[in-house]
Short mmCIF file of C-alpha atoms in Angstrom, two decimals:
data_model
loop_
_atom_site.label_atom_id
_atom_site.label_comp_id
_atom_site.label_asym_id
_atom_site.label_seq_id
_atom_site.Cartn_x
_atom_site.Cartn_y
_atom_site.Cartn_z
CA ILE A 280 -5.66 8.05 -3.50
CA LEU A 281 -3.85 6.25 -6.31
CA ASN A 282 -4.24 7.76 -9.76
CA VAL A 283 -4.79 5.19 -12.50
CA GLU A 284 -5.74 6.80 -15.79
CA GLN A 285 -6.82 5.31 -19.06
CA SER A 286 -7.07 6.94 -22.45
CA PRO A 287 -9.00 7.29 -24.55
CA GLN A 288 -12.19 6.68 -22.60
CA SER A 289 -14.06 5.76 -25.76
CA LEU A 290 -12.97 4.54 -29.16
CA HIS A 291 -14.76 3.58 -32.39
CA VAL A 292 -12.77 1.70 -35.02
CA GLN A 293 -13.63 -0.08 -38.25
CA GLU A 294 -13.39 -3.84 -38.46
CA GLY A 295 -9.87 -4.76 -39.51
CA ASP A 296 -8.23 -1.66 -38.03
CA SER A 297 -5.54 -2.00 -35.41
CA THR A 298 -5.82 0.09 -32.29
CA ASN A 299 -4.14 0.73 -28.97
CA PHE A 300 -4.90 2.37 -25.68
CA THR A 301 -2.98 3.49 -22.63
CA CYS A 302 -3.03 2.93 -18.89
CA SER A 303 -0.88 5.18 -16.70
CA PHE A 304 -0.23 4.47 -13.05
CA PRO A 305 2.08 5.54 -10.20
CA SER A 306 5.67 4.52 -10.90
CA SER A 307 6.40 3.90 -7.21
CA ASN A 308 5.37 0.93 -5.07
CA PHE A 309 4.51 -1.20 -8.11
CA TYR A 310 3.51 -4.83 -7.65
CA ALA A 311 1.50 -5.74 -10.77
CA LEU A 312 -0.61 -4.35 -13.58
CA HIS A 313 -3.62 -6.25 -14.88
CA TRP A 314 -5.72 -5.80 -18.00
CA TYR A 315 -9.37 -6.95 -18.02
CA ARG A 316 -11.99 -7.14 -20.73
CA TRP A 317 -15.55 -6.35 -19.66
CA GLU A 318 -18.26 -7.22 -22.12
CA THR A 319 -21.77 -5.92 -21.59
CA ALA A 320 -23.85 -8.14 -19.29
CA LYS A 321 -20.81 -10.27 -18.39
CA SER A 322 -18.18 -10.25 -15.64
CA PRO A 323 -14.79 -8.60 -16.19
CA GLU A 324 -12.31 -11.21 -17.37
CA ALA A 325 -8.54 -11.06 -16.98
CA LEU A 326 -6.50 -10.68 -20.17
CA PHE A 327 -3.00 -10.13 -18.83
CA VAL A 328 -1.16 -10.08 -15.52
CA MET A 329 2.08 -8.12 -15.85
CA THR A 330 4.69 -7.86 -13.16
CA LEU A 331 8.09 -7.03 -14.67
CA ASN A 332 9.32 -3.88 -16.34
CA GLY A 333 9.57 -4.54 -20.05
CA ASP A 334 7.00 -7.37 -19.92
CA GLU A 335 5.25 -8.06 -23.20
CA LYS A 336 2.28 -10.40 -23.24
CA LYS A 337 0.26 -11.70 -26.16
CA LYS A 338 -3.05 -13.51 -26.50
CA GLY A 339 -4.14 -14.01 -30.09
CA ARG A 340 -4.52 -10.58 -31.68
CA ILE A 341 -4.20 -8.73 -28.37
CA SER A 342 -0.90 -7.79 -26.79
CA ALA A 343 0.29 -5.57 -23.96
CA THR A 344 3.51 -3.92 -22.89
CA LEU A 345 4.61 -2.60 -19.51
CA ASN A 346 6.94 0.21 -18.46
CA THR A 347 7.04 0.40 -14.67
CA LYS A 348 9.76 3.07 -14.55
CA GLU A 349 7.62 5.62 -16.34
CA GLY A 350 4.32 4.18 -15.18
CA TYR A 351 2.44 3.14 -18.30
CA SER A 352 1.11 0.11 -20.13
CA TYR A 353 -0.20 -0.15 -23.67
CA LEU A 354 -2.82 -2.59 -24.92
CA TYR A 355 -2.79 -3.31 -28.66
CA ILE A 356 -5.46 -5.01 -30.74
CA LYS A 357 -4.45 -6.06 -34.23
CA GLY A 358 -7.14 -6.38 -36.91
CA SER A 359 -10.08 -5.49 -34.64
CA GLN A 360 -13.18 -7.65 -34.90
CA PRO A 361 -16.74 -6.85 -33.74
CA GLU A 362 -16.34 -9.40 -30.93
CA ASP A 363 -13.52 -7.23 -29.51
CA SER A 364 -16.14 -4.61 -28.61
CA ALA A 365 -15.95 -4.25 -24.83
CA THR A 366 -14.61 -2.03 -22.09
CA TYR A 367 -10.94 -2.64 -21.37
CA LEU A 368 -9.94 -1.96 -17.77
CA CYS A 369 -6.49 -1.78 -16.31
CA ALA A 370 -5.87 -2.40 -12.61
CA PHE A 371 -2.83 -1.32 -10.61
CA ILE A 372 -1.80 -3.47 -7.68
CA SER A 373 0.36 -1.72 -5.07
CA GLY A 374 3.25 -3.52 -3.47
CA GLY A 375 3.02 -4.67 0.12
CA TYR A 376 -0.73 -5.01 0.35
CA GLN A 377 -3.66 -6.11 -1.75
CA LYS A 378 -5.08 -2.78 -2.85
CA VAL A 379 -6.40 -3.00 -6.40
CA THR A 380 -7.12 0.31 -8.15
CA PHE A 381 -8.95 0.27 -11.46
CA GLY A 382 -8.80 2.81 -14.23
CA ILE A 383 -12.03 4.13 -15.71
CA GLY A 384 -11.66 1.90 -18.76
CA THR A 385 -11.54 2.34 -22.52
CA LYS A 386 -14.83 1.49 -24.21
CA LEU A 387 -14.06 0.04 -27.62
CA GLN A 388 -16.65 -0.34 -30.33
CA VAL A 389 -15.66 -2.14 -33.52
CA ILE A 390 -17.91 -1.25 -36.44
CA PRO A 391 -18.48 -4.06 -38.98
CA ASP B 1407 -15.56 -24.95 -10.87
CA THR B 1408 -13.93 -21.77 -12.13
CA GLU B 1409 -16.60 -19.22 -11.50
CA VAL B 1410 -17.66 -16.76 -8.87
CA THR B 1411 -21.38 -16.68 -8.25
CA GLN B 1412 -23.37 -13.82 -6.78
CA THR B 1413 -26.95 -13.69 -5.55
CA PRO B 1414 -29.29 -12.04 -6.06
CA LYS B 1415 -28.78 -10.65 -9.57
CA HIS B 1416 -31.06 -7.71 -8.85
CA LEU B 1417 -32.22 -6.22 -5.56
CA VAL B 1418 -34.60 -3.36 -4.86
CA MET B 1419 -34.76 -2.24 -1.24
CA GLY B 1420 -36.16 0.60 0.78
CA MET B 1421 -34.04 2.79 2.99
CA THR B 1422 -35.25 1.05 6.16
CA ASN B 1423 -34.74 -2.50 4.90
CA LYS B 1424 -32.03 -4.96 5.85
CA LYS B 1425 -30.77 -7.21 3.09
CA SER B 1426 -27.67 -9.24 2.25
CA LEU B 1427 -25.65 -9.91 -0.87
CA LYS B 1428 -23.94 -13.26 -1.24
CA CYS B 1429 -20.82 -14.29 -3.12
CA GLU B 1430 -19.38 -17.79 -3.46
CA GLN B 1431 -16.33 -19.36 -5.08
CA HIS B 1432 -14.99 -22.92 -5.03
CA MET B 1433 -11.60 -22.34 -6.64
CA GLY B 1434 -9.70 -22.44 -3.36
CA HIS B 1435 -8.96 -18.73 -3.61
CA ARG B 1436 -7.90 -17.14 -0.33
CA ALA B 1437 -8.77 -13.51 -1.02
CA MET B 1438 -12.25 -12.15 -1.67
CA TYR B 1439 -13.25 -8.60 -2.56
CA TRP B 1440 -16.30 -6.35 -2.68
CA TYR B 1441 -16.41 -3.57 -5.25
CA LYS B 1442 -19.00 -0.88 -5.94
CA GLN B 1443 -19.41 0.25 -9.51
CA LYS B 1444 -21.46 3.26 -10.56
CA ALA B 1445 -22.27 4.07 -14.18
CA LYS B 1446 -19.32 5.41 -16.19
CA LYS B 1447 -16.94 4.91 -13.22
CA PRO B 1448 -14.38 2.18 -12.54
CA PRO B 1449 -15.04 -0.52 -9.94
CA GLU B 1450 -14.23 0.99 -6.55
CA LEU B 1451 -12.72 -1.29 -3.92
CA MET B 1452 -14.75 -1.53 -0.70
CA PHE B 1453 -13.41 -4.49 1.30
CA VAL B 1454 -10.80 -7.22 1.02
CA TYR B 1455 -10.71 -10.44 3.02
CA SER B 1456 -7.59 -12.52 2.94
CA TYR B 1457 -7.48 -15.88 4.70
CA GLU B 1458 -10.96 -15.07 6.04
CA LYS B 1459 -9.74 -11.95 7.83
CA LEU B 1460 -10.70 -8.41 6.88
CA SER B 1461 -7.50 -6.87 5.53
CA ILE B 1462 -8.76 -3.74 3.76
CA ASN B 1463 -11.75 -1.51 4.53
CA GLU B 1464 -11.69 1.49 2.25
CA SER B 1465 -13.47 3.77 4.74
CA VAL B 1466 -16.82 2.32 3.78
CA PRO B 1467 -19.84 3.62 5.77
CA SER B 1468 -21.01 1.27 8.52
CA ARG B 1469 -24.34 0.72 6.78
CA PHE B 1470 -22.31 -1.80 4.72
CA SER B 1471 -21.12 -4.71 6.82
CA PRO B 1472 -19.00 -7.48 5.26
CA GLU B 1473 -18.76 -11.01 6.56
CA CYS B 1474 -16.60 -13.94 5.51
CA PRO B 1475 -17.97 -17.09 7.23
CA ASN B 1476 -15.49 -19.37 5.43
CA SER B 1477 -12.95 -19.30 2.63
CA SER B 1478 -15.61 -19.89 -0.05
CA LEU B 1479 -18.27 -17.45 1.03
CA LEU B 1480 -18.47 -13.68 1.30
CA ASN B 1481 -21.52 -11.69 2.37
CA LEU B 1482 -22.32 -8.01 2.36
CA HIS B 1483 -25.01 -7.01 4.84
CA LEU B 1484 -26.92 -3.86 3.99
CA HIS B 1485 -28.87 -1.70 6.42
CA ALA B 1486 -30.34 1.81 6.22
CA LEU B 1487 -28.93 2.46 2.77
CA GLN B 1488 -29.31 5.70 0.88
CA PRO B 1489 -30.48 6.15 -2.74
CA GLU B 1490 -26.91 7.12 -3.70
CA ASP B 1491 -25.83 3.59 -2.71
CA SER B 1492 -27.63 2.28 -5.79
CA ALA B 1493 -24.95 0.67 -7.93
CA LEU B 1494 -23.60 -2.60 -9.28
CA TYR B 1495 -21.89 -4.55 -6.49
CA LEU B 1496 -19.18 -6.85 -7.78
CA CYS B 1497 -17.52 -9.64 -5.89
CA ALA B 1498 -14.13 -11.02 -6.89
CA SER B 1499 -11.66 -13.59 -5.63
CA SER B 1500 -7.89 -14.09 -6.04
CA PRO B 1501 -5.66 -17.12 -5.46
CA LEU B 1502 -3.01 -15.28 -3.35
CA THR B 1503 -0.47 -17.88 -4.52
CA GLY B 1504 1.50 -18.33 -7.69
CA GLY B 1505 2.46 -15.78 -10.31
CA ARG B 1506 -1.08 -14.44 -10.75
CA SER B 1507 -1.78 -14.13 -7.06
CA TYR B 1508 -3.93 -10.98 -7.22
CA GLU B 1509 -5.69 -11.74 -10.51
CA GLN B 1510 -9.35 -10.88 -9.97
CA TYR B 1511 -11.99 -13.46 -10.84
CA PHE B 1512 -15.23 -11.54 -10.92
CA GLY B 1513 -18.79 -12.57 -10.33
CA PRO B 1514 -21.61 -11.18 -12.51
CA GLY B 1515 -22.59 -8.59 -9.90
CA THR B 1516 -25.74 -7.62 -8.04
CA ARG B 1517 -27.60 -4.60 -9.38
CA LEU B 1518 -28.87 -2.78 -6.27
CA THR B 1519 -31.53 -0.09 -6.33
CA VAL B 1520 -32.34 1.79 -3.12
CA THR B 1521 -35.71 3.53 -3.15
#
């Protein structure tokens, strides 16, 4: 069983605050790390696909970093807006086969 | 067409019923996945089909039977389910080519209730 952990599990921030959360995963047999946003009543949607140690990706106010040697990824949201409220899932993809293991997610609520 | 569709959206079935869930994509993706998601838990991988062949079965009970008739369609046949099988069943697909080969494109899910 692969251990993919996310913290915190729940987060409330004020509109305009910046925030970040963590995904930790096994440091061996790494193929890729994905971040997804899952809004209520919608399908999870990919934010970032990260494959190389040291990768940094950015999409608007959201960015992510990857450290495969120590087995963690950070997701940052700058100047949170109410529309950022969602559950953010990370998914670890093991090398050699297509097993996708999701973390439990971080549920973010941005208070106007 | 860049979406994954799932039918039905909701399903209520008794423990002796036989029903099927359907998933379809027309993006030319060559991998398709079934996940089970219970409240406050992450999506849990059940099955993976790649190039229409079953490549991963995560020790799922035989009362769940997947089928991939062609590269666009994925079914999950349900028989003699238990109440604890009630969950959201998510389907996803991946391209299997290019730099984002395992990126999951999810459908909206089927909310299953077993009575």
